[in-house]
Tab-separated table of C-alpha atoms in Angstrom:
chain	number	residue	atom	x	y	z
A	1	UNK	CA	-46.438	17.636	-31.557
A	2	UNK	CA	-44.574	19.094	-28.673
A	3	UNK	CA	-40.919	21.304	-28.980
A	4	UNK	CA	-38.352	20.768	-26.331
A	5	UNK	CA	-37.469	23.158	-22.939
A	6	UNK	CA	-34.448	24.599	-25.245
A	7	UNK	CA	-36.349	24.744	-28.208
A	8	UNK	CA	-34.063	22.967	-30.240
A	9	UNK	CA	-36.136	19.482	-31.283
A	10	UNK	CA	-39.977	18.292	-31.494
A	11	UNK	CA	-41.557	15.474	-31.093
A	12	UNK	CA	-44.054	13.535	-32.938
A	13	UNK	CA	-46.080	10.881	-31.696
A	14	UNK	CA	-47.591	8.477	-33.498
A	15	UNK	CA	-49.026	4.522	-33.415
A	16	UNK	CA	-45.348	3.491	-34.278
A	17	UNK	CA	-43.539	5.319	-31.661
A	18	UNK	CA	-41.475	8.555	-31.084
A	19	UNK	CA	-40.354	10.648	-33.951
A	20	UNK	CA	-37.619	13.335	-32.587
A	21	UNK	CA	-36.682	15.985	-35.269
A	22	UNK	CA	-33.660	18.564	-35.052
A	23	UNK	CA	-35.407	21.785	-35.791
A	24	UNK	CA	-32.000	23.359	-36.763
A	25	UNK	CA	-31.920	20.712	-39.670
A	26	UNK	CA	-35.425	19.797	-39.694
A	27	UNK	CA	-34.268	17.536	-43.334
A	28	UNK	CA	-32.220	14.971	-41.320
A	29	UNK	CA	-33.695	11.930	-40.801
A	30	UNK	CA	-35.373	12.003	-37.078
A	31	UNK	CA	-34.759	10.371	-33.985
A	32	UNK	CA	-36.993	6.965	-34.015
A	33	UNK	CA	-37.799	5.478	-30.803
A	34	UNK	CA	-40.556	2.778	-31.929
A	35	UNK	CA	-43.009	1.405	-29.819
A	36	UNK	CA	-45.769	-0.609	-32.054
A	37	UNK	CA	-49.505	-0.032	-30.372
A	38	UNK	CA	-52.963	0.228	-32.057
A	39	UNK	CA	-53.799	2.785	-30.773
A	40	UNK	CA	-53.810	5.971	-31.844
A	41	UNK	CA	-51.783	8.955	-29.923
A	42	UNK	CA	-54.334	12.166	-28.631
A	43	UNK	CA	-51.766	14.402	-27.392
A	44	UNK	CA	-47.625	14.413	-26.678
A	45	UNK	CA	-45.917	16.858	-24.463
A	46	UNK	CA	-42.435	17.256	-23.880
A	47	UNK	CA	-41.484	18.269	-20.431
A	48	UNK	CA	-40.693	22.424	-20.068
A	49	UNK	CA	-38.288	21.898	-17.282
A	50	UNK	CA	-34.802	21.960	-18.021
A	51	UNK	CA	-34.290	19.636	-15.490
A	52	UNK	CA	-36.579	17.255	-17.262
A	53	UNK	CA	-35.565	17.394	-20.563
A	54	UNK	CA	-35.220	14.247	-21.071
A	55	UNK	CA	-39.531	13.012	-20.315
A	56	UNK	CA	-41.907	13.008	-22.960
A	57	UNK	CA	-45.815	12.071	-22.420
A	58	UNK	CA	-47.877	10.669	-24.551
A	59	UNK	CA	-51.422	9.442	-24.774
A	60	UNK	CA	-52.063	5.578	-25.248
A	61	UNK	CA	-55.789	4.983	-25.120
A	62	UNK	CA	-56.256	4.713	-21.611
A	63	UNK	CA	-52.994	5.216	-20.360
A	64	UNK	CA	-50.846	7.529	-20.453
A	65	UNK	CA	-46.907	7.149	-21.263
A	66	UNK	CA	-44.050	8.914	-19.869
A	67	UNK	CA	-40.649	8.312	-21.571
A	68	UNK	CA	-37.260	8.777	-21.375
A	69	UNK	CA	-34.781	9.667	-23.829
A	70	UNK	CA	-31.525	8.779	-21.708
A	71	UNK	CA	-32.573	4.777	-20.343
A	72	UNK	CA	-30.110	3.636	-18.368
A	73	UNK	CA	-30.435	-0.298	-19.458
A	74	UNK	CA	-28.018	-1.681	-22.489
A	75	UNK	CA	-31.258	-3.080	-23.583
A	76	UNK	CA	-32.207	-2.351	-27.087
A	77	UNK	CA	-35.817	-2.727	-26.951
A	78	UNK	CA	-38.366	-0.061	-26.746
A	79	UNK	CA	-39.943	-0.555	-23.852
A	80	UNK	CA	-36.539	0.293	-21.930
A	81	UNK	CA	-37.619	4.445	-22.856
A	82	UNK	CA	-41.167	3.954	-21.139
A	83	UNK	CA	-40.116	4.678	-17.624
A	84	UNK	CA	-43.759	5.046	-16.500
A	85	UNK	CA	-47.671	3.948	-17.824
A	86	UNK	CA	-49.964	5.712	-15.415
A	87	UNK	CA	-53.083	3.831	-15.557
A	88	UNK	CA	-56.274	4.869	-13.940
A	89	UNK	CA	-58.278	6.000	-16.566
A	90	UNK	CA	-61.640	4.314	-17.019
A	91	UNK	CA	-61.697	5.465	-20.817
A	92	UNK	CA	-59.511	7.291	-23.167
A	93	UNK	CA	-57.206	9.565	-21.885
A	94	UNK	CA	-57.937	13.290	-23.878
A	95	UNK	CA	-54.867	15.315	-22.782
A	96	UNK	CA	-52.091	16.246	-20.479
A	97	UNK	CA	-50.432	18.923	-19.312
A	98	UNK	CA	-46.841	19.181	-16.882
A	99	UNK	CA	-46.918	21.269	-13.994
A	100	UNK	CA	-45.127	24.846	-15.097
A	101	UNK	CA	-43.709	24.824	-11.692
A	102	UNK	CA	-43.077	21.679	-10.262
A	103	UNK	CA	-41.108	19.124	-13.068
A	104	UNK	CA	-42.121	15.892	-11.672
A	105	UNK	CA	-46.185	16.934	-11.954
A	106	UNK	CA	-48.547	15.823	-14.838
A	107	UNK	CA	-51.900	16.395	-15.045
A	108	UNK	CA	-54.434	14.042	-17.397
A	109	UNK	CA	-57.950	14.110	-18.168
A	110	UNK	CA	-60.268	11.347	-19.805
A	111	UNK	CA	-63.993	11.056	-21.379
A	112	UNK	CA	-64.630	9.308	-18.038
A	113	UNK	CA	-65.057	12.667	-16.747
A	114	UNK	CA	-62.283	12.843	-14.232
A	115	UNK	CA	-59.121	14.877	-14.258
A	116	UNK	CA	-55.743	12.897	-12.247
A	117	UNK	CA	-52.516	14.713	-10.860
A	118	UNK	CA	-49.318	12.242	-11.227
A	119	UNK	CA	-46.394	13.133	-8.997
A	120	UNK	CA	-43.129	11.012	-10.095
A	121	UNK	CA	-41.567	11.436	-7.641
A	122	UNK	CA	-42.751	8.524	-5.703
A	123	UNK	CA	-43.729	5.412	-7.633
A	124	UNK	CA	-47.112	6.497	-9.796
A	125	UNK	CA	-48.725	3.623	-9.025
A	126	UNK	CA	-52.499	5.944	-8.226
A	127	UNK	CA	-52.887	9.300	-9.262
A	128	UNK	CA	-51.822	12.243	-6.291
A	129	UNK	CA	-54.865	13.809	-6.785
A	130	UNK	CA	-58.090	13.301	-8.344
A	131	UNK	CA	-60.759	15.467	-9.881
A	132	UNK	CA	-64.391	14.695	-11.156
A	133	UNK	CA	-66.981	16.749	-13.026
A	134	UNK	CA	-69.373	13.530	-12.917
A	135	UNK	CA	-71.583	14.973	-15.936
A	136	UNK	CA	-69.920	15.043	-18.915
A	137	UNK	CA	-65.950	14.025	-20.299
A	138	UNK	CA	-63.159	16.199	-20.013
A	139	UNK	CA	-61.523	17.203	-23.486
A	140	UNK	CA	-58.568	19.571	-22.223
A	141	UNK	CA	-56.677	20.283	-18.888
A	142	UNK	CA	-54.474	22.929	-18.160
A	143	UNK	CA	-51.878	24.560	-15.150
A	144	UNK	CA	-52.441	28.132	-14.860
A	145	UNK	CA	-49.227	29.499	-15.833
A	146	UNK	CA	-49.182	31.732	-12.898
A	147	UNK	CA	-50.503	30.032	-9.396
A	148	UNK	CA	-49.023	26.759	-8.625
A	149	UNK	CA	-52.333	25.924	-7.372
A	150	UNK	CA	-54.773	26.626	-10.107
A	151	UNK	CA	-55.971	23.699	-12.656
A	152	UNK	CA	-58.512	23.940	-15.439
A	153	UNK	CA	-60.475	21.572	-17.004
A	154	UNK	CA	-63.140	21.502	-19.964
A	155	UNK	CA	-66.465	19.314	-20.089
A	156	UNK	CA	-68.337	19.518	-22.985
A	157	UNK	CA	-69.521	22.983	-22.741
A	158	UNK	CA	-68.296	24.039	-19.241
A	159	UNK	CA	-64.872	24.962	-17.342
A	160	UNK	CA	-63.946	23.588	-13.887
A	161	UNK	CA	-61.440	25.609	-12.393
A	162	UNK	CA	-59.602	23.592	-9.517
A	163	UNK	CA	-57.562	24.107	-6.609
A	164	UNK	CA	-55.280	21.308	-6.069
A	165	UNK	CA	-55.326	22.167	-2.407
A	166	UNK	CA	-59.226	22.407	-1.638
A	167	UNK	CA	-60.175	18.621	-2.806
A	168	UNK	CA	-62.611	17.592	-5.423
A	169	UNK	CA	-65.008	20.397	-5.426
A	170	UNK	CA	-63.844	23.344	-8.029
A	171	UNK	CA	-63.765	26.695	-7.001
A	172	UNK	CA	-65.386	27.852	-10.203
A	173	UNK	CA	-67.995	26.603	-12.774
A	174	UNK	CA	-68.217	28.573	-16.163
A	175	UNK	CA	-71.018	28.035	-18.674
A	176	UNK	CA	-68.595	29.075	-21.126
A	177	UNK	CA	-70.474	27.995	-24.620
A	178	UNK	CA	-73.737	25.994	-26.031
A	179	UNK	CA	-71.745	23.551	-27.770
A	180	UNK	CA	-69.029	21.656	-27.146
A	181	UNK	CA	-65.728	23.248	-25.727
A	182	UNK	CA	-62.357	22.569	-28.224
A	183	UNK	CA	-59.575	23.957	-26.240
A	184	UNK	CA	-58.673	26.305	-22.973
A	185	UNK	CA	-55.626	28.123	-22.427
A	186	UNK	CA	-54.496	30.364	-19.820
A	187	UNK	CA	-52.944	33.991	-19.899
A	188	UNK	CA	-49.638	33.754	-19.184
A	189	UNK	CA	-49.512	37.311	-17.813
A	190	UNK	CA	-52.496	37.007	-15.569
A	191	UNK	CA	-53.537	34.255	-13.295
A	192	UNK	CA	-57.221	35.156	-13.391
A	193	UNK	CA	-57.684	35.858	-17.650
A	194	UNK	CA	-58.377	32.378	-19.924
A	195	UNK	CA	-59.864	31.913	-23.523
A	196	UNK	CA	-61.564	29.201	-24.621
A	197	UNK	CA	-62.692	27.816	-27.789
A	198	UNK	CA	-66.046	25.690	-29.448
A	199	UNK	CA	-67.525	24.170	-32.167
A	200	UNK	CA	-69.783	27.563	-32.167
A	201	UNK	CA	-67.030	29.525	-33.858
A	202	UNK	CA	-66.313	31.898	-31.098
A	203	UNK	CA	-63.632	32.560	-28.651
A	204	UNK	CA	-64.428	33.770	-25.721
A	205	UNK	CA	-62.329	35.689	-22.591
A	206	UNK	CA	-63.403	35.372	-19.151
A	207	UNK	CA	-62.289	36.548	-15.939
A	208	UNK	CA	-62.246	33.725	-13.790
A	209	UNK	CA	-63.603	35.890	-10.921
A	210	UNK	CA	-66.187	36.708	-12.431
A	211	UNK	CA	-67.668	33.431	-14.497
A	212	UNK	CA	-70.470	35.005	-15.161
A	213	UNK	CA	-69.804	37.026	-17.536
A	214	UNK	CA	-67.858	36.836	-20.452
A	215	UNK	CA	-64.959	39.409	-21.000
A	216	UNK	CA	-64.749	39.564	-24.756
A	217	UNK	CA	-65.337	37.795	-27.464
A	218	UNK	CA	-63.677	36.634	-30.937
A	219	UNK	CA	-65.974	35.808	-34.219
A	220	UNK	CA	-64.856	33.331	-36.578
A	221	UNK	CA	-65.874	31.852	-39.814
A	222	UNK	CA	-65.515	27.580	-38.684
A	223	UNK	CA	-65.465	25.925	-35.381
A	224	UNK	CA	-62.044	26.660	-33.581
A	225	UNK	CA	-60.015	23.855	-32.673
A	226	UNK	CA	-57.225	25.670	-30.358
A	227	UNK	CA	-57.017	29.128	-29.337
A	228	UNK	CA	-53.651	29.980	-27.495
A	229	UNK	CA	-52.323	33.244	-26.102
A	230	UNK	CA	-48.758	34.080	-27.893
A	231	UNK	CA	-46.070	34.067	-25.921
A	232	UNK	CA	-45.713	37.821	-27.021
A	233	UNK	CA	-47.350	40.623	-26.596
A	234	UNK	CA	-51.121	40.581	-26.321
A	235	UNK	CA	-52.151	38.294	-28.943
A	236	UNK	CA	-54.185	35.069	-29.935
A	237	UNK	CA	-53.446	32.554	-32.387
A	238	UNK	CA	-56.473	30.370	-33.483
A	239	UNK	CA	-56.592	27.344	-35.523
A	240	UNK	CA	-60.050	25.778	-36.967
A	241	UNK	CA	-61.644	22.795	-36.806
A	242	UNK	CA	-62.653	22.155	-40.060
A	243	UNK	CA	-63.867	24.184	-43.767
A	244	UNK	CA	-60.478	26.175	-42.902
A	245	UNK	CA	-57.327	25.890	-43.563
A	246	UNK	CA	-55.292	28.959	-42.409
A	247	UNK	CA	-54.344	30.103	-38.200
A	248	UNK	CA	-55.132	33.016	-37.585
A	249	UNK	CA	-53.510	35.223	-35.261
A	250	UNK	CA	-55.393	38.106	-33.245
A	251	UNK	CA	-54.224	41.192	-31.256
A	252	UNK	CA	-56.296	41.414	-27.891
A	253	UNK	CA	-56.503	45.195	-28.453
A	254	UNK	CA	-58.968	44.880	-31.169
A	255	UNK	CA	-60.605	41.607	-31.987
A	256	UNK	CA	-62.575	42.354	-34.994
A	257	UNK	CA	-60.447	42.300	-37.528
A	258	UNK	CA	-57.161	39.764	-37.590
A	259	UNK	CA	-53.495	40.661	-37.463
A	260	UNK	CA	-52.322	38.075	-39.959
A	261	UNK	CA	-53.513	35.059	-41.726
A	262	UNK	CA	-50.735	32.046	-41.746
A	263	UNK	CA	-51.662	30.054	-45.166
A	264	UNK	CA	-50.344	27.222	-47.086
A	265	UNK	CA	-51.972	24.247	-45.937
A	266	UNK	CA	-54.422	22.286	-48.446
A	267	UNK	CA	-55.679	20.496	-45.602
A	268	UNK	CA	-57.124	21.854	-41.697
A	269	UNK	CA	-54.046	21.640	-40.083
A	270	UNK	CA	-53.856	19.550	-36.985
A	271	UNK	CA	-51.391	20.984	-34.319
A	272	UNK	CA	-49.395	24.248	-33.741
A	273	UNK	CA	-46.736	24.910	-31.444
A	274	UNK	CA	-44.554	27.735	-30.543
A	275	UNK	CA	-40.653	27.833	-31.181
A	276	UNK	CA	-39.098	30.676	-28.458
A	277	UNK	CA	-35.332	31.730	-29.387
A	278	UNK	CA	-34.057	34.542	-27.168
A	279	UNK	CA	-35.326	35.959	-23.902
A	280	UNK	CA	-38.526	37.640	-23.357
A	281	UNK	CA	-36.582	40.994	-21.946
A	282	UNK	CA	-34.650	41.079	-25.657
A	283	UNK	CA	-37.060	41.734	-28.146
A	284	UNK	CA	-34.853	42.454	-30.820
A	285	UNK	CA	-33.325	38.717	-30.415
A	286	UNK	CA	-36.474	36.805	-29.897
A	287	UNK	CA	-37.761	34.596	-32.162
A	288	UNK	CA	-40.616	32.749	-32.289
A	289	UNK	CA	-41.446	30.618	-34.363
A	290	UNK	CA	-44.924	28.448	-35.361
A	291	UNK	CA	-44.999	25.014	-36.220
A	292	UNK	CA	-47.773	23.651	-37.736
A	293	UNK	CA	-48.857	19.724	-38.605
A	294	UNK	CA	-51.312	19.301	-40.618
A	295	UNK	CA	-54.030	16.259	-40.881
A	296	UNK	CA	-52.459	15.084	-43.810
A	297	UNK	CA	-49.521	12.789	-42.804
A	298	UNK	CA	-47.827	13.166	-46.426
A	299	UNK	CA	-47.640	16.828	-45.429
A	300	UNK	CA	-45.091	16.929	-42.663
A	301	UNK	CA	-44.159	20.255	-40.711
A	302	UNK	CA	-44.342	23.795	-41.893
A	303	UNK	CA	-42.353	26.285	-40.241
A	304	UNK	CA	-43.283	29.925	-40.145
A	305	UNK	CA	-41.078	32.736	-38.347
A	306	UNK	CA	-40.973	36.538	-37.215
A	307	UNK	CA	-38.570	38.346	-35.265
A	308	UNK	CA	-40.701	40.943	-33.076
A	309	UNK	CA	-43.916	41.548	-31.759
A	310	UNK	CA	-46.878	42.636	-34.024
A	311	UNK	CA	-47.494	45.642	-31.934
């Protein structure tokens, strides 16, 4: 599930296509844009440039899709929306993130260990750049939301921090956990702060500096699935793996005891996303909103709101 640059739709991907939704009447039927495949979709991510609005990518196995929403062709078929299938993946494709600051830049990552850079721009026929940790898969990649030139990149229980200018050595190596890593994110207020998340129930904060050491830590009660800084504040939201059911969302000024538990689900919810309405600068007219799918297809999208920062 991914929400679009104005925040007004989402996107769901699944084995029979695109599902678009109108979040302002979330009840109307959504936007179909089928595309029959067997296999089933990791990850969809709607471009965050304005300017790019219109490109979604998805996951297929291992490829990965990029569609349009506006084809130019008369033709009614579905292929006419795929305007690209980047394909140099040796096994399944894990994730993908767009470049925060350049529109036409995607990033994937696959179990076959190695991490490509896409630039669509010219024809996408081999990746721009190419990454490998040789050892072990990658599960998650992510552009630091700050430096242009930062990339990060889990493998089983480490983080590869690359710079897209230096080759295919990274610049740091953190032994992050003992088991296996869920999720990464990046601060989005400093380019040298990331969290990351395991099946070991913790969440840790490093420094990426100093890799060494970890910065603090968060407790939990199941293995955590995602862990993502809000885009308010200086907070946490984390969502488990499995046994629960509820997100939990954290204030990075103390981390023992939760800010607010988001419940509802009867299932472990599957994806959350966040919903911005208003400028950053206007607190009183910011809203953000969470979205939240859970692994239960009967049980569709729950949408959860709040109108100011918890501190």
């Amino acid at each position: 599930m991914s929400v679009s640059p104005s925040g007004g739709d989402a996107v769901l991907a699944a084995k029979r296509g695109l599902y678009i939704i109108n979040l302002d009447n979330p009840f109307e039927p959504p936007r179909v844009i089928q595309h029959l495949t067997k296999w089933e979709v990791s990850d969809v991510q709607w471009n965050p440039h304005k300017a790019r609005e219109n490109l979604i990518a998805t996951t297929s196995n291992q490829k990965a899709l990029v569609w349009t929403l506006t084809p130019s062709s008369s033709d009614s078929s579905a292929s006419k929306h795929i305007l690209h299938i980047l394909h140099a993946h040796q096994r399944a494709v894990s994730d993908l993130n767009w470049s925060p600051f350049h529109p036409d830049i995607l990033a994937t990552c696959s179990y076959d260990t190695y991490v490509h850079m896409w630039d669509l721009r010219a024809s996408p026929v081999k990746p721009a750049n190419s990454f490998c940790a040789w050892t072990a898969g990658a599960t998650q990649v992510k552009f630091n939301k700050i430096s242009e030139w930062l990339l990060a990149s889990s493998h089983d229980t480490d983080v590869r921090i690359w710079d897209i200018r230096k080759g295919s050595t990274p610049v740091t190596l953190i032994t992050a956990h003992m088991t296996k890593i869920y999720g990464i994110d990046w601060s989005r207020t400093n380019e040298n702060e990331m969290i990351t998340c395991s099946q070991d129930r913790l969440v840790k904060f490093w420094d990426i500096t100093q890799p060494r050491t970890c910065q603090a830590t968060i407790v939990t009660s199941s293995p955590v699935w995602r862990a993502r800084f809000t885009p308010f504040g200086n907070g946490v939201m984390t969502m488990p793996q499995r046994r629960e059911n509820n997100l939990v969302l954290w204030s990075c000024d103390d981390l023992t005891t939760p800010v607010y538990s988001f419940s509802g689900h009867v299932d472990v919810p599957r994806e959350f996303v966040w919903r911005i309405r208003g400028g950053e600068s206007d607190a009183v007219g910011m809203f953000f909103i969470v979205l939240l799918m859970n692994k239960m297809r009967k049980s569709g999208i729950v949408i959860l709101m709040g109108d100011s920062p918890f501190y």
